[in-house]
Amino acid sequence: MSAQAITTDSLGYLARQSIRQGHHRSATSNLAPGYVQANLAILPASLATDFLRFCQQNPKPCPLLAVSSAGDISLPSIAKNLDIRTDVPRYVLWRNGEAMGDLEDLRTVWREDLVTFAIGCSFSFEQALLSARVPVRNIEQNHNVSMYITNIPTQAAGPFSGPMVVSMRPMKAADAIKAIQITSRYPSVHGAPIHFGDPSEIGIKDLDRPDYGDPTEIRSGEVPVFWACGVTPQSAIRSAKPEISITHKPGYMLVTDLLNVELEFR
Amino acid sequence: MSAQAITTDSLGYLARQSIRQGHHRSATSNLAPGYVQANLAILPASLATDFLRFCQQNPKPCPLLAVSSAGDISLPSIAKNLDIRTDVPRYVLWRNGEAMGDLEDLRTVWREDLVTFAIGCSFSFEQALLSARVPVRNIEQNHNVSMYITNIPTQAAGPFSGPMVVSMRPMKAADAIKAIQITSRYPSVHGAPIHFGDPSEIGIKDLDRPDYGDPTEIRSGEVPVFWACGVTPQSAIRSAKPEISITHKPGYMLVTDLLNVELEFR
C-alpha cells in the first residue's frame, strides 16, 4: 500500500482514535464504512515463522494483510499511528489454547516478543457484494454469518494445523455466479468461494447447526455458498496451544486505513 | 485487434486456405488449435441494423466479433484474405426461415447486399477450461455439447426475438467455481454462466433431452452449469424468416487468425 493512500483523517484513523480514547467499545461493523477491517492474531516470536508458513500455505483462509516485527505495536503499512495494545475495542487473551477472558487494553499483558498479524476479513467482500446488488442475508438480518468446521484439512506448519473453517451465505444461482466473480477480485479477503451446494461434500452435517455464528435461513431456490473463513487461523492457534496468544473478540475488529476498493486484485 | 497479431502463416490462415482449396470439408474442432473459431450469420443489409441491435442488446448469447459492410466478402479484423463464400467448410442456406440444405460454396448464391456477422463461440472458453485442468465432458467424450431452449427471453429488435438457448456442462462445484472465474475473463465468447443447478428455474424440463446437440451424462456430485449459447442468434434469425440467410453448419465454423488468449477481457 502506498503511503499517500493513508492520511491522518481517514475514517479508519478516526475510528481507532475513538476506540483508543474509550469512546467506542462495541462491535465494529458499520464503523468507518468503506475501510478494511482485519482479523487480529498476536503470538510470541518463537512461533512467528511457523505461523507465517501456515498462512503462506493456506492463503484462502489466512490472507495476511500485515505482520509486525517483534514487540512493535504498529503496523504502518495498513494503519497510521497504530497502538495495537489500545486500538481494538475488545481482545481475547489465550493461554495454552484456553480463553482467559476479554480485555479492553493489552498494556498490562504486552511483551517485547509479541508479533502482530492482521488477516483479511469477509467484511470487505460483503461490501463489494452489496455494492453490486447481491443480497447478503447475514447483513440484511443483522446477525452473525454461519460458520462451519469442514473436513478439508489445512496444510500444517509446525504446531499449526486443523480443518478449514468456512462461512456460508445462501444465494440464488445467478447471484452466486456474480458473487464468485466479485469475490475472485479480492484474494486478500478470502477470494472466491471454495464450495457451493451439497454441504456433506465438505463434511458439514447440518446447515442449521453452525459451529460458530448464528443459523441462517435458506430460502427456496437458493444454494449455500461457502467461503474460507478467518476463524481457521484462530482455530489453528488454539490447537497449537501457545503459552500466550491474543486475538480480537469476534466482531470487534482492527479497523485499518485501507479502503476496501484498494484490495481489488491485491 | 492490432494488425501485427495477424500474419499470413497463422494456423487459422492455413486452415482457411486448406478449406478454400477443398482439402478440408469436415468439422473444424481440432483444426488450428489455439485459434478462435466463430459462429457465422449472413443476412441482407435491410435487416443488418435490427440484427446488430439484437446482438448489442443480448451480448451474452450474441457476442459480435466482426461485421462486414454489405457485399464485402472479407473480415480483415479477424481473418486475413478471407473469402467468406469459400473459406468455411459447410454452410446452411435458409429461405424464409426454412433450411434449404447444405452448401460447400456460396459463390452461386452470393448477393451484393449480404452482410456477414462473426459471433463468438464456446470453443475458445472450452480451451481455457481444459488449460486450467477443468474437465469438459463433451470434449472428453467427443460429442456435441447439450443445448436447451430456456424460458429466458431475449430483448427483441425488429423481427429478431425468441428465448435464450444455453449450453450445459456438468461439473463438480469446485470446478464450476473455477469455470465461472475463467469464463468471466472471456466476455466475447459468452462470458460467465447464466445459471447452475436446478434446470427448471430456467424452464428446462428434462436434461436428458436436449433441444440441440447430444445428451450428456451427469455424474454424482456434479451440477449442471449453463452458458448462453451461440445457437440463440441462429434461432432468432430463423424466427425472423428473412428472405435469405446463411449460417455455418453446426461444428463447421469460421476459423479466424485471432488467438483464443487474445480474447481475454475483450
Coordinates of C-alpha atoms in Angstrom, one line a residue:
Chain A
M1 CA 0.0 0.0 0.0
S2 CA 1.4 3.3 -1.0
A3 CA 1.9 5.9 1.8
Q4 CA -0.3 8.5 0.1
A5 CA -3.4 6.4 0.4
I6 CA -3.2 6.8 4.1
T7 CA -4.0 10.2 5.7
T8 CA -4.4 11.1 9.3
D9 CA -8.1 11.9 8.7
S10 CA -9.1 8.6 7.3
L11 CA -12.4 7.3 8.8
G12 CA -10.3 4.3 9.9
Y13 CA -7.9 6.5 11.8
L14 CA -10.7 8.4 13.4
A15 CA -12.4 5.2 14.5
R16 CA -9.1 3.9 16.1
Q17 CA -8.7 7.2 17.9
S18 CA -12.2 6.9 19.2
I19 CA -11.5 3.3 20.4
R20 CA -8.2 4.3 22.0
Q21 CA -9.9 7.1 23.9
G22 CA -12.5 4.7 25.2
H23 CA -15.4 6.2 23.3
H24 CA -16.2 3.2 21.2
R25 CA -16.2 -0.3 22.8
S26 CA -18.8 -2.1 20.8
A27 CA -18.6 -4.2 17.6
T28 CA -17.0 -2.5 14.6
S29 CA -19.5 -3.3 11.8
N30 CA -20.8 0.0 10.4
L31 CA -17.8 1.8 11.9
A32 CA -15.7 3.5 9.2
P33 CA -17.8 2.4 6.2
G34 CA -15.6 1.6 3.2
Y35 CA -12.5 0.8 5.2
V36 CA -10.9 -2.6 5.6
Q37 CA -11.3 -4.3 8.9
A38 CA -8.9 -7.1 9.8
N39 CA -8.8 -10.2 12.0
L40 CA -6.1 -10.0 14.6
A41 CA -3.7 -12.6 15.9
I42 CA -0.8 -11.9 18.3
L43 CA 1.8 -14.6 19.0
P44 CA 5.2 -15.0 20.6
A45 CA 8.1 -14.5 18.2
S46 CA 9.2 -18.1 18.7
L47 CA 6.1 -19.2 16.8
A48 CA 6.0 -16.5 14.2
T49 CA 7.9 -18.4 11.5
D50 CA 5.6 -21.4 11.7
F51 CA 2.5 -19.2 11.7
L52 CA 3.8 -17.2 8.7
R53 CA 4.4 -20.5 6.9
F54 CA 0.9 -21.7 7.9
C55 CA -0.6 -18.5 6.4
Q56 CA 1.5 -18.8 3.2
Q57 CA 0.4 -22.4 2.7
N58 CA -3.3 -21.7 3.4
P59 CA -3.9 -18.3 1.7
K60 CA -7.6 -18.7 1.2
P61 CA -8.5 -18.9 5.0
C62 CA -5.4 -17.0 6.1
P63 CA -4.8 -14.0 3.8
L64 CA -2.1 -11.9 5.6
L65 CA -2.5 -8.1 5.3
A66 CA 0.4 -7.1 7.6
V67 CA 2.9 -8.5 10.1
S68 CA 4.8 -6.6 12.7
S69 CA 8.4 -7.1 13.9
A70 CA 8.6 -8.5 17.5
G71 CA 7.5 -6.0 20.2
D72 CA 6.4 -3.5 17.6
I73 CA 2.9 -2.1 18.4
S74 CA 2.5 -0.5 15.0
L75 CA 1.5 -1.8 11.5
P76 CA 2.4 1.3 9.4
S77 CA 1.5 -0.3 6.0
I78 CA -2.2 -0.6 7.0
A79 CA -2.8 1.8 9.9
K80 CA -1.2 5.1 10.7
N81 CA -0.1 5.7 14.3
L82 CA -1.4 2.4 15.4
D83 CA -1.0 1.2 19.0
I84 CA -2.2 -2.4 18.7
R85 CA -2.5 -2.6 22.5
T86 CA -5.3 0.0 22.7
D87 CA -6.8 0.5 19.3
V88 CA -9.1 -2.6 19.0
P89 CA -12.3 -2.4 21.1
R90 CA -12.1 -5.9 22.6
Y91 CA -9.5 -8.6 22.7
V92 CA -9.4 -12.2 23.9
L93 CA -6.4 -13.5 25.8
W94 CA -5.5 -17.1 25.4
R95 CA -3.0 -19.2 27.5
N96 CA -2.1 -22.7 26.3
G97 CA -5.1 -22.7 23.9
E98 CA -7.6 -21.7 26.6
A99 CA -9.6 -18.4 26.6
M100 CA -8.7 -16.4 29.7
G101 CA -11.4 -13.8 29.1
D102 CA -11.8 -10.5 27.3
L103 CA -9.6 -7.5 27.6
E104 CA -10.1 -3.8 26.5
D105 CA -6.4 -3.0 26.7
L106 CA -3.3 -5.1 26.2
R107 CA -0.8 -2.8 28.0
T108 CA -0.7 -5.0 31.1
V109 CA 0.0 -8.2 29.2
W110 CA 2.2 -6.8 26.4
R111 CA 5.6 -8.4 25.9
E112 CA 8.6 -7.4 23.8
D113 CA 8.5 -10.7 22.0
L114 CA 4.9 -10.4 20.7
V115 CA 4.3 -10.4 16.9
T116 CA 1.1 -9.0 15.4
F117 CA -0.7 -10.5 12.4
A118 CA -3.5 -8.7 10.6
I119 CA -5.6 -11.1 8.4
G120 CA -8.2 -10.2 5.8
C121 CA -11.8 -10.5 6.8
S122 CA -15.0 -11.0 4.8
F123 CA -16.5 -7.6 5.7
S124 CA -14.6 -6.2 2.7
F125 CA -16.1 -8.6 0.1
E126 CA -19.5 -8.3 1.7
Q127 CA -19.4 -4.6 1.0
A128 CA -18.4 -5.4 -2.6
L129 CA -21.3 -7.8 -2.9
L130 CA -23.9 -5.3 -1.6
S131 CA -22.5 -2.6 -3.9
A132 CA -23.2 -4.9 -6.8
R133 CA -26.7 -5.6 -5.6
V134 CA -26.0 -9.1 -4.4
P135 CA -28.1 -9.6 -1.2
V136 CA -26.2 -10.8 1.8
R137 CA -28.6 -12.5 4.2
N138 CA -26.5 -12.1 7.4
I139 CA -26.2 -8.3 6.8
E140 CA -29.9 -7.9 5.9
Q141 CA -30.9 -9.8 9.0
N142 CA -28.2 -8.2 11.2
H143 CA -26.9 -11.5 12.6
N144 CA -23.5 -13.2 12.5
V145 CA -22.7 -15.2 9.5
S146 CA -23.0 -19.0 9.9
M147 CA -19.6 -20.7 10.1
Y148 CA -18.8 -24.5 9.9
I149 CA -15.8 -26.7 10.6
T150 CA -15.2 -28.7 7.4
N151 CA -13.4 -31.9 6.6
I152 CA -11.0 -30.0 4.3
P153 CA -7.5 -30.2 6.0
T154 CA -5.2 -27.2 6.1
Q155 CA -1.6 -27.6 5.3
A156 CA 0.1 -27.9 8.7
A157 CA 3.2 -25.8 9.6
G158 CA 4.8 -26.6 12.9
P159 CA 2.2 -26.8 15.6
F160 CA -0.4 -25.0 13.4
S161 CA -2.9 -27.3 11.8
G162 CA -6.6 -28.3 11.7
P163 CA -9.6 -28.3 9.4
M164 CA -10.6 -25.3 7.3
V165 CA -13.5 -23.3 8.8
V166 CA -15.9 -21.8 6.2
S167 CA -18.6 -19.1 6.3
M168 CA -21.8 -19.7 4.4
R169 CA -24.1 -17.3 2.6
P170 CA -27.3 -18.5 0.8
M171 CA -27.9 -17.1 -2.7
K172 CA -29.9 -17.7 -5.8
A173 CA -27.7 -19.3 -8.5
A174 CA -27.5 -16.1 -10.6
D175 CA -26.3 -14.2 -7.6
A176 CA -23.9 -16.9 -6.6
I177 CA -22.3 -16.6 -10.1
K178 CA -22.0 -12.8 -9.6
A179 CA -20.6 -13.4 -6.1
I180 CA -17.9 -15.8 -7.4
Q181 CA -16.9 -13.1 -10.0
I182 CA -16.8 -10.3 -7.4
T183 CA -15.0 -12.2 -4.6
S184 CA -12.4 -13.6 -7.1
R185 CA -11.2 -10.0 -7.4
Y186 CA -10.5 -9.9 -3.6
P187 CA -7.9 -12.6 -2.9
S188 CA -6.7 -10.9 0.2
V189 CA -10.1 -11.2 1.9
H190 CA -10.6 -14.9 1.2
G191 CA -11.2 -14.6 -2.6
A192 CA -13.6 -16.9 -4.4
P193 CA -15.8 -19.5 -2.6
I194 CA -14.3 -22.9 -2.1
H195 CA -17.7 -24.8 -2.5
F196 CA -21.4 -24.4 -3.2
G197 CA -24.3 -26.8 -3.0
D198 CA -24.2 -30.1 -1.1
P199 CA -22.7 -29.3 2.4
S200 CA -21.9 -33.0 3.0
E201 CA -19.3 -32.9 0.3
I202 CA -17.1 -30.8 2.6
G203 CA -18.1 -32.6 5.8
I204 CA -20.8 -30.4 7.0
K205 CA -23.6 -32.5 8.6
D206 CA -26.3 -30.0 9.4
L207 CA -26.5 -26.4 8.0
D208 CA -29.0 -25.5 10.7
R209 CA -26.3 -26.0 13.4
P210 CA -23.3 -23.9 12.6
D211 CA -20.2 -24.4 14.7
Y212 CA -19.8 -20.6 15.1
G213 CA -22.1 -17.7 14.5
D214 CA -25.9 -17.8 14.0
P215 CA -28.0 -20.1 11.9
T216 CA -29.1 -18.7 8.5
E217 CA -32.4 -19.2 6.7
I218 CA -32.0 -20.8 3.3
R219 CA -35.0 -20.0 1.0
S220 CA -36.4 -21.9 -1.9
G221 CA -34.3 -21.6 -5.0
E222 CA -31.2 -20.7 -3.0
V223 CA -27.9 -22.7 -2.7
P224 CA -25.5 -22.4 0.2
V225 CA -22.2 -20.8 -0.9
F226 CA -19.1 -21.4 1.2
W227 CA -16.1 -19.2 1.6
A228 CA -12.8 -19.9 3.5
C229 CA -13.1 -18.1 6.9
G230 CA -10.7 -16.2 9.1
V231 CA -11.8 -18.4 12.0
T232 CA -9.5 -21.0 10.5
P233 CA -6.2 -19.4 11.8
Q234 CA -7.8 -18.7 15.2
S235 CA -8.7 -22.4 15.4
A236 CA -5.2 -23.4 14.3
I237 CA -3.7 -21.2 17.0
R238 CA -5.9 -22.7 19.7
S239 CA -4.9 -26.2 18.7
A240 CA -1.2 -25.1 18.8
K241 CA -1.7 -24.1 22.4
P242 CA 0.9 -21.3 22.6
E243 CA 1.9 -20.2 26.0
I244 CA 0.3 -16.8 25.2
S245 CA -1.8 -15.6 22.3
I246 CA -4.2 -12.7 21.7
T247 CA -7.0 -12.4 19.2
H248 CA -9.7 -9.8 18.6
K249 CA -13.1 -10.7 20.0
P250 CA -15.2 -11.8 17.0
G251 CA -16.9 -8.8 15.5
Y252 CA -14.6 -6.4 17.3
M253 CA -12.1 -5.9 14.5
L254 CA -8.9 -4.0 13.8
V255 CA -10.1 -1.0 11.7
T256 CA -7.4 -0.1 9.1
D257 CA -6.8 2.9 6.8
L258 CA -7.0 0.8 3.7
L259 CA -10.1 1.2 1.5
N260 CA -12.0 -2.0 0.7
V261 CA -11.7 -1.0 -3.0
E262 CA -7.9 -0.9 -2.7
L263 CA -7.9 -4.7 -2.0
E264 CA -9.0 -5.4 -5.6
F265 CA -6.6 -8.0 -7.0
R266 CA -4.2 -7.4 -4.1
Chain B
M1 CA -7.3 -6.5 -32.9
S2 CA -4.0 -5.0 -34.0
A3 CA -2.7 -5.8 -37.4
Q4 CA 0.6 -7.2 -36.2
A5 CA -1.2 -10.1 -34.4
I6 CA -2.3 -11.4 -37.8
T7 CA 0.3 -13.0 -40.1
T8 CA -0.2 -14.9 -43.3
D9 CA 1.2 -18.1 -41.8
S10 CA -1.2 -18.3 -38.8
L11 CA -2.7 -21.7 -38.4
G12 CA -6.0 -20.1 -38.9
Y13 CA -5.0 -18.8 -42.3
L14 CA -3.5 -22.1 -43.3
A15 CA -6.8 -23.8 -42.2
R16 CA -8.9 -21.5 -44.3
Q17 CA -6.6 -22.0 -47.4
S18 CA -7.0 -25.7 -47.0
I19 CA -10.8 -25.3 -46.8
R20 CA -10.8 -22.9 -49.8
Q21 CA -8.8 -25.4 -51.9
G22 CA -11.3 -28.2 -51.0
H23 CA -8.8 -30.2 -48.9
H24 CA -10.8 -29.9 -45.7
R25 CA -14.6 -30.3 -45.7
S26 CA -15.1 -31.8 -42.2
A27 CA -15.9 -30.2 -38.8
T28 CA -13.4 -27.7 -37.6
S29 CA -12.8 -28.8 -34.0
N30 CA -9.1 -29.7 -33.6
L31 CA -8.3 -27.6 -36.7
A32 CA -5.9 -24.7 -35.9
P33 CA -5.6 -25.4 -32.2
G34 CA -5.4 -22.2 -30.1
Y35 CA -7.2 -20.1 -32.8
V36 CA -10.6 -18.6 -32.3
Q37 CA -13.5 -20.2 -34.3
A38 CA -16.6 -18.2 -34.9
N39 CA -20.3 -18.7 -35.5
L40 CA -21.4 -17.3 -38.9
A41 CA -24.6 -15.4 -39.8
I42 CA -25.1 -13.8 -43.2
L43 CA -28.2 -11.5 -43.7
P44 CA -29.5 -9.0 -46.2
A45 CA -28.4 -5.4 -45.5
S46 CA -32.1 -4.4 -44.9
L47 CA -32.0 -6.5 -41.7
A48 CA -28.5 -5.6 -40.6
T49 CA -29.4 -2.8 -38.2
D50 CA -32.0 -4.8 -36.4
F51 CA -29.7 -7.7 -36.1
L52 CA -26.9 -5.5 -34.8
R53 CA -29.3 -4.1 -32.2
F54 CA -30.3 -7.6 -31.3
C55 CA -26.7 -8.6 -30.7
Q56 CA -26.0 -5.3 -28.8
Q57 CA -29.0 -5.9 -26.5
N58 CA -28.1 -9.6 -25.9
P59 CA -24.4 -9.7 -25.6
K60 CA -24.1 -13.0 -23.7
P61 CA -25.7 -15.2 -26.3
C62 CA -24.7 -12.9 -29.3
P63 CA -21.1 -11.6 -28.7
L64 CA -20.1 -10.0 -32.0
L65 CA -16.5 -10.5 -33.1
A66 CA -16.8 -8.8 -36.5
V67 CA -19.3 -7.4 -39.1
S68 CA -18.7 -6.7 -42.8
S69 CA -20.0 -4.0 -44.9
A70 CA -22.7 -5.0 -47.5
G71 CA -21.3 -7.2 -50.2
D72 CA -17.9 -7.4 -48.7
I73 CA -16.6 -11.0 -48.6
S74 CA -13.8 -10.1 -46.1
L75 CA -13.5 -9.5 -42.4
P76 CA -10.0 -8.1 -42.1
S77 CA -10.1 -7.5 -38.4
I78 CA -10.2 -11.2 -37.6
A79 CA -9.2 -13.2 -40.8
K80 CA -6.5 -12.1 -43.3
N81 CA -7.5 -12.5 -47.0
L82 CA -10.9 -14.0 -46.1
D83 CA -13.4 -15.0 -48.8
I84 CA -16.4 -15.8 -46.7
R85 CA -18.0 -17.5 -49.7
T86 CA -15.4 -20.3 -49.8
D87 CA -13.5 -20.4 -46.5
V88 CA -16.0 -22.2 -44.3
P89 CA -16.2 -25.9 -44.9
R90 CA -20.0 -26.2 -44.8
Y91 CA -22.9 -23.7 -44.8
V92 CA -26.7 -23.9 -44.4
L93 CA -28.8 -21.8 -46.7
W94 CA -32.1 -20.6 -45.3
R95 CA -35.1 -19.0 -47.2
N96 CA -37.9 -17.5 -45.2
G97 CA -36.7 -19.3 -42.1
E98 CA -36.6 -22.7 -43.6
A99 CA -33.4 -24.7 -44.2
M100 CA -32.8 -25.2 -47.9
G101 CA -29.8 -27.6 -47.4
D102 CA -26.1 -27.5 -47.1
L103 CA -23.7 -25.8 -49.4
E104 CA -19.9 -26.0 -49.7
D105 CA -19.5 -22.8 -51.5
L106 CA -21.6 -19.6 -51.5
R107 CA -20.5 -18.2 -54.9
T108 CA -23.6 -19.2 -56.7
V109 CA -26.0 -17.6 -54.1
W110 CA -23.9 -14.5 -53.1
R111 CA -25.5 -11.1 -53.4
E112 CA -24.1 -7.6 -53.2
D113 CA -26.4 -6.8 -50.3
L114 CA -25.3 -9.5 -47.9
V115 CA -23.7 -8.6 -44.6
T116 CA -21.5 -11.1 -42.7
F117 CA -21.6 -11.4 -38.9
A118 CA -19.0 -13.4 -36.9
I119 CA -20.1 -14.3 -33.4
G120 CA -18.1 -15.7 -30.6
C121 CA -18.2 -19.5 -29.9
S122 CA -17.7 -21.5 -26.8
F123 CA -14.8 -23.4 -28.4
S124 CA -12.5 -20.6 -27.1
F125 CA -13.5 -20.9 -23.4
E126 CA -13.5 -24.7 -23.5
Q127 CA -9.9 -24.5 -24.4
A128 CA -9.3 -22.1 -21.5
L129 CA -11.1 -24.5 -19.2
L130 CA -9.0 -27.5 -20.3
S131 CA -5.8 -25.5 -20.0
A132 CA -6.8 -24.9 -16.3
R133 CA -7.5 -28.6 -15.8
V134 CA -11.2 -28.2 -15.6
P135 CA -12.7 -31.3 -17.3
V136 CA -15.1 -30.6 -20.1
R137 CA -17.3 -33.7 -20.6
N138 CA -18.4 -33.1 -24.2
I139 CA -14.8 -32.8 -25.3
E140 CA -13.7 -35.8 -23.2
Q141 CA -16.4 -37.9 -24.8
N142 CA -16.1 -36.3 -28.2
H143 CA -19.8 -35.5 -28.6
N144 CA -21.7 -32.3 -29.2
V145 CA -22.5 -30.2 -26.1
S146 CA -26.1 -30.4 -24.9
M147 CA -28.1 -27.3 -25.7
Y148 CA -31.5 -26.3 -24.4
I149 CA -34.2 -23.7 -25.2
T150 CA -34.9 -21.8 -21.9
N151 CA -37.7 -19.6 -20.7
I152 CA -35.3 -16.6 -20.5
P153 CA -36.5 -14.1 -23.2
T154 CA -34.0 -12.2 -25.3
Q155 CA -34.5 -8.5 -25.8
A156 CA -36.3 -8.3 -29.2
A157 CA -35.0 -5.9 -32.0
G158 CA -37.2 -5.6 -35.1
P159 CA -38.1 -9.2 -36.2
F160 CA -35.4 -10.8 -34.1
S161 CA -36.6 -12.3 -30.9
G162 CA -37.1 -15.6 -29.0
P163 CA -35.9 -17.4 -26.0
M164 CA -32.2 -17.7 -25.0
V165 CA -30.6 -21.1 -25.9
V166 CA -28.0 -22.4 -23.4
S167 CA -25.3 -25.0 -23.5
M168 CA -24.7 -27.2 -20.4
R169 CA -21.6 -28.7 -19.0
P170 CA -21.7 -30.8 -15.8
M171 CA -19.0 -30.1 -13.2
K172 CA -18.1 -30.6 -9.6
A173 CA -18.8 -27.5 -7.5
A174 CA -15.1 -26.7 -7.1
D175 CA -14.6 -26.9 -10.9
A176 CA -17.7 -24.9 -11.5
I177 CA -16.3 -22.1 -9.4
K178 CA -13.1 -22.2 -11.4
A179 CA -15.1 -22.3 -14.6
I180 CA -17.0 -19.2 -13.6
Q181 CA -13.7 -17.4 -12.9
I182 CA -12.2 -18.5 -16.2
T183 CA -15.1 -17.8 -18.5
S184 CA -15.7 -14.4 -16.8
R185 CA -12.5 -13.4 -18.5
Y186 CA -13.9 -14.1 -21.9
P187 CA -16.9 -11.9 -22.4
S188 CA -16.7 -12.1 -26.2
V189 CA -17.2 -15.9 -26.1
H190 CA -20.3 -15.9 -23.9
G191 CA -18.5 -15.0 -20.6
A192 CA -19.7 -16.4 -17.3
P193 CA -22.5 -18.9 -17.0
I194 CA -26.1 -17.6 -16.7
H195 CA -27.2 -20.4 -14.3
F196 CA -26.2 -23.5 -12.5
G197 CA -28.2 -26.2 -10.6
D198 CA -31.9 -26.7 -10.9
P199 CA -32.7 -26.6 -14.6
S200 CA -36.5 -26.0 -14.1
E201 CA -35.6 -22.5 -12.8
I202 CA -34.7 -21.5 -16.4
G203 CA -37.5 -23.5 -18.0
I204 CA -35.7 -26.7 -18.9
K205 CA -37.9 -29.7 -18.2
D206 CA -35.6 -32.7 -18.9
L207 CA -31.8 -32.5 -19.0
D208 CA -31.7 -35.9 -20.7
R209 CA -33.5 -34.5 -23.8
P210 CA -31.5 -31.5 -25.1
D211 CA -33.1 -29.4 -27.8
Y212 CA -29.8 -29.4 -29.8
G213 CA -26.7 -31.5 -29.6
D214 CA -26.2 -34.7 -27.7
P215 CA -27.3 -35.8 -24.2
T216 CA -24.6 -35.5 -21.5
E217 CA -24.1 -37.8 -18.6
I218 CA -24.3 -36.0 -15.2
R219 CA -22.3 -37.9 -12.5
S220 CA -22.9 -38.0 -8.8
G221 CA -21.5 -34.8 -7.1
E222 CA -21.8 -32.8 -10.3
V223 CA -24.1 -29.8 -11.0
P224 CA -25.2 -28.7 -14.5
V225 CA -23.7 -25.3 -15.4
F226 CA -25.4 -23.3 -18.2
W227 CA -23.8 -20.8 -20.5
A228 CA -25.6 -18.5 -23.1
C229 CA -25.2 -20.2 -26.5
G230 CA -24.5 -19.0 -30.0
V231 CA -27.5 -21.0 -31.2
T232 CA -29.6 -18.2 -29.8
P233 CA -29.0 -15.8 -32.7
Q234 CA -29.5 -18.6 -35.2
S235 CA -32.8 -19.3 -33.6
A236 CA -33.7 -15.6 -33.7
I237 CA -32.8 -15.4 -37.4
R238 CA -35.0 -18.4 -38.2
S239 CA -37.9 -16.9 -36.4
A240 CA -37.4 -13.6 -38.2
K241 CA -37.8 -15.5 -41.5
P242 CA -35.6 -13.4 -43.7
E243 CA -36.0 -13.9 -47.5
I244 CA -32.4 -15.3 -47.5
S245 CA -29.9 -16.0 -44.7
I246 CA -26.8 -18.2 -44.5
T247 CA -25.3 -19.8 -41.4
H248 CA -22.4 -22.2 -40.9
K249 CA -23.4 -25.8 -40.4
P250 CA -23.0 -26.5 -36.6
G251 CA -19.5 -27.6 -35.9
Y252 CA -18.2 -26.4 -39.3
M253 CA -17.0 -23.0 -38.1
L254 CA -15.3 -19.9 -39.4
V255 CA -11.6 -20.3 -38.3
T256 CA -10.0 -16.9 -37.6
D257 CA -6.5 -15.6 -37.1
L258 CA -7.2 -14.4 -33.6
L259 CA -5.7 -16.4 -30.7
N260 CA -8.1 -17.6 -28.0
V261 CA -5.8 -16.0 -25.4
E262 CA -6.3 -12.7 -27.2
L263 CA -10.0 -12.7 -26.3
E264 CA -9.2 -12.3 -22.6
F265 CA -11.3 -9.3 -21.3
R266 CA -12.1 -8.3 -24.9

